[in-house]
Every structure is written in structure tokens, then in C-alpha cells.
Amino acid sequence: MENSTEVTEFILVGLTSDPELQILLFITFFLIYIITLIGNLGMTLLILLDSRLHTPMYFFLSNLFLVDFGYSSAVTPKVMAGFLMGDKIVSYNACATQFFFFVAFITVESFLLAVMADDRYAAVCKPLHYTTTVKTNVCALLAIGSYVCGFLNAFIHTGNNRLSFCRSNVIDHFFCDAPPLLALSCSDRHISEIVIIFVVGFNDLFSMLVILISYLFVFTTILRMHSSEGCQKAVSTCASHFTAVSIFYGTGTFMYLQPSSSHSMDTDKMASMFYAIVIPMLNPLVYSLRNKKVKSAFQKAIGKV
């Protein structure tokens, strides 16, 4: 983001101006954030401490949980401050920083989900070669690559948004995101929109292509299985990841791959709230509720206390 005019701060409209509703929303968001914090950091710590969870799948999961905590923390505390203290003013640099880290962590998550789909393909389709192909150094490189792509994408987004704000500095949103900033700008938005659609489209297309191809092979392998027990085990292995992918990409595609003329800010706010605040809370639940290894590790950890 480059400040082409002397805008030094923005005012975030938020979700509502009703004081009673703001208190209710603060309590709701506070509980969601606490669950997000405990769930994601707790799962990461559990994976770190239990040697039975030192496998490629849980290594990628621990990174996913850290990323979820990261982009939730980039948004939720500021939103809660707005509800509690009416602090809706954000400096230009703080807005750019929030936007940068939100984009970075979201992109890292999309690539991690693709990497995890490939991991599930290796586990289901080539189980005998799994330990020799999915090695520790390979997992580390894939995770590092996801972070590099994520932060590179954030640099492209923030560097691309050279916008001037001559009409107003009031952002009709509850955090600094691309659609409301583009709607607020009085400069030519077409190049910025094209770059965003191209970059987001490429990232999503690449990640989704990896996921779709991986699951195509997984489902083909499952259909060829003669053992119902093996089939059930393969399905349960992929169910949590498939659920997380569906929620993540469904909401993200709805949010970003639209031209500004078709955007409704109220609809964007609801989608953004789910995307930035609710999904980071859901992922630890999705991956742990039906996971016997996680339950066993949790019971073991509780027993040591």
C-alpha cells in the first residue's frame, strides 16, 4: 500500500453501531477467540509433546493451527477493541500491516491444505512407500515453501494497492481487507482488481488443482478396495481434511472472486467474519473430535497433570 494522499488514519464502521448489540458481539467474539487460542495453541503443544503424533500429517496440522491462530489474531483483537471501547480508528500503517498479515496467513493456509491433500494421497494410495517418500526434510521444505508463497503473495497485494483516498477515510468493514479498500478508493481500481483476481485465482486454482487431483486418486483407490474396513479407514483418514477444505475454499471463493460492482458490503462482512474469525476456531475441532490418536494424546496429557 502506498499512501498517494495524506491519509494518516481510517475509521472502521464495524458490524453495528447499536451499543447493546456491540456488548453481545464482544462477548461472542471474546469466547470465539479464547476457543481459537486454546484450540490452536493447545493442539500445537499436544502434537509437540506427544511422540505418537510426530508424523507428517500432524507436522502439517501443527503448522495449520499456528497459521489459524496467526490470521485470527491479526483481526479479532482489533474488532473486540472496537466493540468494548469504541476504538474504531486505525492508522494507515496499522491498516496496511493488518492487511499484509491477514493475506499472508490466509495464503499459507491454502498451500498447507494442498500439501496435506498430497500427504493424504501418499498415505492412502501408496501406503507401502509412505515412510520413504514423505520424509522429514521433504515435509520441512513443503512447509517452508507454503510460508514463502504466502508472504510473497502478501507483498504483491500490499505493493499493488497504490490507492488514493480522496473521498473519505471511512471503511465500511470491521477490518482492513481488499474489497472495502478498493470500494473506498477514488483512484483507478481496474489494475488492482485484475492483479488481485489473477493472484488469488492462481493461488486458489493451483491449490485446488492439487487437492482435486489428490482426492481423485484417493477416491479411485477407495473404490477399488475389497475390504470394508480398509475403505472405512481411508475415508476417516481424509474426512476431516476434506471438511476443512470445503469450508475454507467455499468462503474464500465467495469473498474474493467477484468484481467490485457485484459486491455487497453487508454480505462481505458476514463472509469475512466467518472466514477470518469462525474458521480458525473450527479447524481444531474438525481435526480432533473424531481423531482417536488426538483423544488418546489428550487423555495422556491430562493424566500427567
PDB file of N, CA and C in Angstrom, residues 18-82:
ATOM      1  N   ASP A  18     -25.141  -0.260  17.289  1.00  0.00           N
ATOM      2  CA  ASP A  18     -26.044  -0.454  18.425  1.00  0.00           C
ATOM      3  C   ASP A  18     -25.221  -0.843  19.670  1.00  0.00           C
ATOM      4  N   PRO A  19     -25.218  -0.014  20.727  1.00  0.00           N
ATOM      5  CA  PRO A  19     -24.385  -0.296  21.918  1.00  0.00           C
ATOM      6  C   PRO A  19     -24.689  -1.647  22.569  1.00  0.00           C
ATOM      7  N   GLU A  20     -25.971  -2.012  22.677  1.00  0.00           N
ATOM      8  CA  GLU A  20     -26.342  -3.284  23.298  1.00  0.00           C
ATOM      9  C   GLU A  20     -25.865  -4.467  22.460  1.00  0.00           C
ATOM     10  N   LEU A  21     -26.011  -4.329  21.148  1.00  0.00           N
ATOM     11  CA  LEU A  21     -25.562  -5.393  20.250  1.00  0.00           C
ATOM     12  C   LEU A  21     -24.041  -5.494  20.257  1.00  0.00           C
ATOM     13  N   GLN A  22     -23.368  -4.372  20.417  1.00  0.00           N
ATOM     14  CA  GLN A  22     -21.903  -4.375  20.483  1.00  0.00           C
ATOM     15  C   GLN A  22     -21.406  -5.167  21.695  1.00  0.00           C
ATOM     16  N   ILE A  23     -22.093  -5.018  22.832  1.00  0.00           N
ATOM     17  CA  ILE A  23     -21.715  -5.779  24.032  1.00  0.00           C
ATOM     18  C   ILE A  23     -21.907  -7.274  23.791  1.00  0.00           C
ATOM     19  N   LEU A  24     -23.038  -7.629  23.175  1.00  0.00           N
ATOM     20  CA  LEU A  24     -23.310  -9.032  22.874  1.00  0.00           C
ATOM     21  C   LEU A  24     -22.271  -9.593  21.911  1.00  0.00           C
ATOM     22  N   LEU A  25     -21.926  -8.805  20.890  1.00  0.00           N
ATOM     23  CA  LEU A  25     -20.930  -9.249  19.910  1.00  0.00           C
ATOM     24  C   LEU A  25     -19.539  -9.346  20.543  1.00  0.00           C
ATOM     25  N   PHE A  26     -19.223  -8.427  21.465  1.00  0.00           N
ATOM     26  CA  PHE A  26     -17.928  -8.505  22.146  1.00  0.00           C
ATOM     27  C   PHE A  26     -17.812  -9.818  22.927  1.00  0.00           C
ATOM     28  N   ILE A  27     -18.862 -10.175  23.664  1.00  0.00           N
ATOM     29  CA  ILE A  27     -18.849 -11.419  24.451  1.00  0.00           C
ATOM     30  C   ILE A  27     -18.713 -12.626  23.518  1.00  0.00           C
ATOM     31  N   THR A  28     -19.464 -12.599  22.401  1.00  0.00           N
ATOM     32  CA  THR A  28     -19.412 -13.698  21.430  1.00  0.00           C
ATOM     33  C   THR A  28     -18.024 -13.839  20.825  1.00  0.00           C
ATOM     34  N   PHE A  29     -17.465 -12.716  20.365  1.00  0.00           N
ATOM     35  CA  PHE A  29     -16.149 -12.744  19.725  1.00  0.00           C
ATOM     36  C   PHE A  29     -15.054 -13.084  20.727  1.00  0.00           C
ATOM     37  N   PHE A  30     -15.211 -12.626  21.962  1.00  0.00           N
ATOM     38  CA  PHE A  30     -14.234 -12.950  23.003  1.00  0.00           C
ATOM     39  C   PHE A  30     -14.193 -14.460  23.251  1.00  0.00           C
ATOM     40  N   LEU A  31     -15.372 -15.080  23.355  1.00  0.00           N
ATOM     41  CA  LEU A  31     -15.442 -16.527  23.568  1.00  0.00           C
ATOM     42  C   LEU A  31     -14.868 -17.284  22.378  1.00  0.00           C
ATOM     43  N   ILE A  32     -15.195 -16.807  21.163  1.00  0.00           N
ATOM     44  CA  ILE A  32     -14.658 -17.448  19.950  1.00  0.00           C
ATOM     45  C   ILE A  32     -13.137 -17.357  19.929  1.00  0.00           C
ATOM     46  N   TYR A  33     -12.603 -16.188  20.289  1.00  0.00           N
ATOM     47  CA  TYR A  33     -11.146 -16.001  20.254  1.00  0.00           C
ATOM     48  C   TYR A  33     -10.450 -16.852  21.310  1.00  0.00           C
ATOM     49  N   ILE A  34     -11.052 -16.967  22.494  1.00  0.00           N
ATOM     50  CA  ILE A  34     -10.472 -17.811  23.544  1.00  0.00           C
ATOM     51  C   ILE A  34     -10.455 -19.271  23.099  1.00  0.00           C
ATOM     52  N   ILE A  35     -11.563 -19.730  22.498  1.00  0.00           N
ATOM     53  CA  ILE A  35     -11.625 -21.105  21.975  1.00  0.00           C
ATOM     54  C   ILE A  35     -10.583 -21.295  20.876  1.00  0.00           C
ATOM     55  N   THR A  36     -10.442 -20.283  20.012  1.00  0.00           N
ATOM     56  CA  THR A  36      -9.453 -20.333  18.930  1.00  0.00           C
ATOM     57  C   THR A  36      -8.037 -20.429  19.494  1.00  0.00           C
ATOM     58  N   LEU A  37      -7.750 -19.597  20.483  1.00  0.00           N
ATOM     59  CA  LEU A  37      -6.422 -19.580  21.101  1.00  0.00           C
ATOM     60  C   LEU A  37      -6.115 -20.920  21.773  1.00  0.00           C
ATOM     61  N   ILE A  38      -7.044 -21.386  22.613  1.00  0.00           N
ATOM     62  CA  ILE A  38      -6.833 -22.651  23.335  1.00  0.00           C
ATOM     63  C   ILE A  38      -6.769 -23.823  22.366  1.00  0.00           C
ATOM     64  N   GLY A  39      -7.683 -23.825  21.389  1.00  0.00           N
ATOM     65  CA  GLY A  39      -7.744 -24.932  20.442  1.00  0.00           C
ATOM     66  C   GLY A  39      -6.501 -25.050  19.590  1.00  0.00           C
ATOM     67  N   ASN A  40      -6.097 -23.946  18.976  1.00  0.00           N
ATOM     68  CA  ASN A  40      -4.958 -23.986  18.053  1.00  0.00           C
ATOM     69  C   ASN A  40      -3.621 -24.139  18.768  1.00  0.00           C
ATOM     70  N   LEU A  41      -3.385 -23.336  19.801  1.00  0.00           N
ATOM     71  CA  LEU A  41      -2.113 -23.457  20.525  1.00  0.00           C
ATOM     72  C   LEU A  41      -2.063 -24.744  21.343  1.00  0.00           C
ATOM     73  N   GLY A  42      -3.229 -25.155  21.884  1.00  0.00           N
ATOM     74  CA  GLY A  42      -3.285 -26.407  22.642  1.00  0.00           C
ATOM     75  C   GLY A  42      -2.983 -27.610  21.763  1.00  0.00           C
ATOM     76  N   MET A  43      -3.566 -27.627  20.557  1.00  0.00           N
ATOM     77  CA  MET A  43      -3.306 -28.737  19.622  1.00  0.00           C
ATOM     78  C   MET A  43      -1.847 -28.742  19.170  1.00  0.00           C
ATOM     79  N   THR A  44      -1.306 -27.560  18.930  1.00  0.00           N
ATOM     80  CA  THR A  44       0.111 -27.471  18.529  1.00  0.00           C
ATOM     81  C   THR A  44       1.019 -28.009  19.629  1.00  0.00           C
ATOM     82  N   LEU A  45       0.739 -27.624  20.867  1.00  0.00           N
ATOM     83  CA  LEU A  45       1.534 -28.097  22.003  1.00  0.00           C
ATOM     84  C   LEU A  45       1.380 -29.603  22.200  1.00  0.00           C
ATOM     85  N   LEU A  46       0.162 -30.097  22.027  1.00  0.00           N
ATOM     86  CA  LEU A  46      -0.099 -31.532  22.171  1.00  0.00           C
ATOM     87  C   LEU A  46       0.696 -32.331  21.143  1.00  0.00           C
ATOM     88  N   ILE A  47       0.706 -31.849  19.902  1.00  0.00           N
ATOM     89  CA  ILE A  47       1.465 -32.518  18.839  1.00  0.00           C
ATOM     90  C   ILE A  47       2.957 -32.480  19.138  1.00  0.00           C
ATOM     91  N   LEU A  48       3.416 -31.360  19.683  1.00  0.00           N
ATOM     92  CA  LEU A  48       4.842 -31.208  20.002  1.00  0.00           C
ATOM     93  C   LEU A  48       5.279 -32.150  21.121  1.00  0.00           C
ATOM     94  N   LEU A  49       4.417 -32.345  22.118  1.00  0.00           N
ATOM     95  CA  LEU A  49       4.796 -33.110  23.310  1.00  0.00           C
ATOM     96  C   LEU A  49       4.606 -34.613  23.168  1.00  0.00           C
ATOM     97  N   ASP A  50       3.664 -35.050  22.340  1.00  0.00           N
ATOM     98  CA  ASP A  50       3.373 -36.484  22.221  1.00  0.00           C
ATOM     99  C   ASP A  50       4.104 -37.092  21.032  1.00  0.00           C
ATOM    100  N   SER A  51       5.020 -38.006  21.299  1.00  0.00           N
ATOM    101  CA  SER A  51       5.844 -38.603  20.241  1.00  0.00           C
ATOM    102  C   SER A  51       5.020 -39.416  19.249  1.00  0.00           C
ATOM    103  N   ARG A  52       3.836 -39.901  19.674  1.00  0.00           N
ATOM    104  CA  ARG A  52       2.978 -40.668  18.763  1.00  0.00           C
ATOM    105  C   ARG A  52       2.405 -39.790  17.651  1.00  0.00           C
ATOM    106  N   LEU A  53       2.433 -38.477  17.864  1.00  0.00           N
ATOM    107  CA  LEU A  53       1.907 -37.554  16.866  1.00  0.00           C
ATOM    108  C   LEU A  53       3.016 -36.919  16.025  1.00  0.00           C
ATOM    109  N   HIS A  54       4.227 -37.433  16.132  1.00  0.00           N
ATOM    110  CA  HIS A  54       5.338 -36.910  15.346  1.00  0.00           C
ATOM    111  C   HIS A  54       5.380 -37.595  13.984  1.00  0.00           C
ATOM    112  N   THR A  55       4.341 -37.334  13.202  1.00  0.00           N
ATOM    113  CA  THR A  55       4.217 -37.885  11.847  1.00  0.00           C
ATOM    114  C   THR A  55       3.994 -36.721  10.884  1.00  0.00           C
ATOM    115  N   PRO A  56       4.182 -36.955   9.572  1.00  0.00           N
ATOM    116  CA  PRO A  56       3.997 -35.855   8.606  1.00  0.00           C
ATOM    117  C   PRO A  56       2.642 -35.170   8.706  1.00  0.00           C
ATOM    118  N   MET A  57       1.561 -35.948   8.840  1.00  0.00           N
ATOM    119  CA  MET A  57       0.224 -35.361   8.893  1.00  0.00           C
ATOM    120  C   MET A  57       0.101 -34.385  10.049  1.00  0.00           C
ATOM    121  N   TYR A  58       0.578 -34.762  11.227  1.00  0.00           N
ATOM    122  CA  TYR A  58       0.461 -33.903  12.403  1.00  0.00           C
ATOM    123  C   TYR A  58       1.467 -32.750  12.371  1.00  0.00           C
ATOM    124  N   PHE A  59       2.573 -32.934  11.670  1.00  0.00           N
ATOM    125  CA  PHE A  59       3.506 -31.824  11.463  1.00  0.00           C
ATOM    126  C   PHE A  59       2.823 -30.720  10.661  1.00  0.00           C
ATOM    127  N   PHE A  60       2.137 -31.111   9.571  1.00  0.00           N
ATOM    128  CA  PHE A  60       1.414 -30.127   8.766  1.00  0.00           C
ATOM    129  C   PHE A  60       0.246 -29.531   9.546  1.00  0.00           C
ATOM    130  N   LEU A  61      -0.415 -30.351  10.354  1.00  0.00           N
ATOM    131  CA  LEU A  61      -1.517 -29.855  11.171  1.00  0.00           C
ATOM    132  C   LEU A  61      -1.049 -28.808  12.175  1.00  0.00           C
ATOM    133  N   SER A  62       0.100 -29.044  12.777  1.00  0.00           N
ATOM    134  CA  SER A  62       0.617 -28.074  13.755  1.00  0.00           C
ATOM    135  C   SER A  62       0.885 -26.724  13.092  1.00  0.00           C
ATOM    136  N   ASN A  63       1.385 -26.760  11.860  1.00  0.00           N
ATOM    137  CA  ASN A  63       1.588 -25.519  11.109  1.00  0.00           C
ATOM    138  C   ASN A  63       0.259 -24.868  10.754  1.00  0.00           C
ATOM    139  N   LEU A  64      -0.726 -25.679  10.398  1.00  0.00           N
ATOM    140  CA  LEU A  64      -2.060 -25.159  10.083  1.00  0.00           C
ATOM    141  C   LEU A  64      -2.674 -24.467  11.293  1.00  0.00           C
ATOM    142  N   PHE A  65      -2.522 -25.069  12.462  1.00  0.00           N
ATOM    143  CA  PHE A  65      -3.070 -24.478  13.688  1.00  0.00           C
ATOM    144  C   PHE A  65      -2.376 -23.159  14.030  1.00  0.00           C
ATOM    145  N   LEU A  66      -1.058 -23.089  13.826  1.00  0.00           N
ATOM    146  CA  LEU A  66      -0.333 -21.843  14.082  1.00  0.00           C
ATOM    147  C   LEU A  66      -0.778 -20.741  13.125  1.00  0.00           C
ATOM    148  N   VAL A  67      -0.988 -21.110  11.869  1.00  0.00           N
ATOM    149  CA  VAL A  67      -1.448 -20.140  10.872  1.00  0.00           C
ATOM    150  C   VAL A  67      -2.859 -19.660  11.199  1.00  0.00           C
ATOM    151  N   ASP A  68      -3.730 -20.576  11.613  1.00  0.00           N
ATOM    152  CA  ASP A  68      -5.087 -20.193  12.021  1.00  0.00           C
ATOM    153  C   ASP A  68      -5.044 -19.184  13.167  1.00  0.00           C
ATOM    154  N   PHE A  69      -4.209 -19.464  14.140  1.00  0.00           N
ATOM    155  CA  PHE A  69      -4.061 -18.545  15.260  1.00  0.00           C
ATOM    156  C   PHE A  69      -3.518 -17.200  14.788  1.00  0.00           C
ATOM    157  N   GLY A  70      -2.598 -17.228  13.820  1.00  0.00           N
ATOM    158  CA  GLY A  70      -1.989 -16.002  13.301  1.00  0.00           C
ATOM    159  C   GLY A  70      -2.983 -15.086  12.632  1.00  0.00           C
ATOM    160  N   TYR A  71      -3.795 -15.616  11.698  1.00  0.00           N
ATOM    161  CA  TYR A  71      -4.676 -14.686  10.991  1.00  0.00           C
ATOM    162  C   TYR A  71      -5.914 -14.337  11.803  1.00  0.00           C
ATOM    163  N   SER A  72      -6.266 -15.164  12.768  1.00  0.00           N
ATOM    164  CA  SER A  72      -7.331 -14.779  13.694  1.00  0.00           C
ATOM    165  C   SER A  72      -6.852 -13.629  14.581  1.00  0.00           C
ATOM    166  N   SER A  73      -5.604 -13.704  15.026  1.00  0.00           N
ATOM    167  CA  SER A  73      -5.036 -12.662  15.889  1.00  0.00           C
ATOM    168  C   SER A  73      -4.785 -11.355  15.139  1.00  0.00           C
ATOM    169  N   ALA A  74      -4.658 -11.429  13.827  1.00  0.00           N
ATOM    170  CA  ALA A  74      -4.483 -10.218  13.029  1.00  0.00           C
ATOM    171  C   ALA A  74      -5.764  -9.397  12.950  1.00  0.00           C
ATOM    172  N   VAL A  75      -6.908 -10.053  13.200  1.00  0.00           N
ATOM    173  CA  VAL A  75      -8.206  -9.397  13.018  1.00  0.00           C
ATOM    174  C   VAL A  75      -8.995  -9.253  14.320  1.00  0.00           C
ATOM    175  N   THR A  76      -9.168 -10.354  15.053  1.00  0.00           N
ATOM    176  CA  THR A  76     -10.141 -10.400  16.154  1.00  0.00           C
ATOM    177  C   THR A  76      -9.864  -9.413  17.294  1.00  0.00           C
ATOM    178  N   PRO A  77      -8.637  -9.278  17.818  1.00  0.00           N
ATOM    179  CA  PRO A  77      -8.427  -8.340  18.928  1.00  0.00           C
ATOM    180  C   PRO A  77      -8.842  -6.902  18.604  1.00  0.00           C
ATOM    181  N   LYS A  78      -8.563  -6.439  17.387  1.00  0.00           N
ATOM    182  CA  LYS A  78      -8.944  -5.083  16.988  1.00  0.00           C
ATOM    183  C   LYS A  78     -10.464  -4.951  16.921  1.00  0.00           C
ATOM    184  N   VAL A  79     -11.128  -5.996  16.431  1.00  0.00           N
ATOM    185  CA  VAL A  79     -12.593  -5.982  16.362  1.00  0.00           C
ATOM    186  C   VAL A  79     -13.181  -5.897  17.768  1.00  0.00           C
ATOM    187  N   MET A  80     -12.636  -6.675  18.703  1.00  0.00           N
ATOM    188  CA  MET A  80     -13.126  -6.661  20.084  1.00  0.00           C
ATOM    189  C   MET A  80     -12.886  -5.301  20.741  1.00  0.00           C
ATOM    190  N   ALA A  81     -11.751  -4.682  20.441  1.00  0.00           N
ATOM    191  CA  ALA A  81     -11.464  -3.350  20.991  1.00  0.00           C
ATOM    192  C   ALA A  81     -12.491  -2.335  20.506  1.00  0.00           C
ATOM    193  N   GLY A  82     -12.921  -2.487  19.248  1.00  0.00           N
ATOM    194  CA  GLY A  82     -13.946  -1.607  18.700  1.00  0.00           C
ATOM    195  C   GLY A  82     -15.270  -1.766  19.411  1.00  0.00           C
TER     196      GLY A  82
END
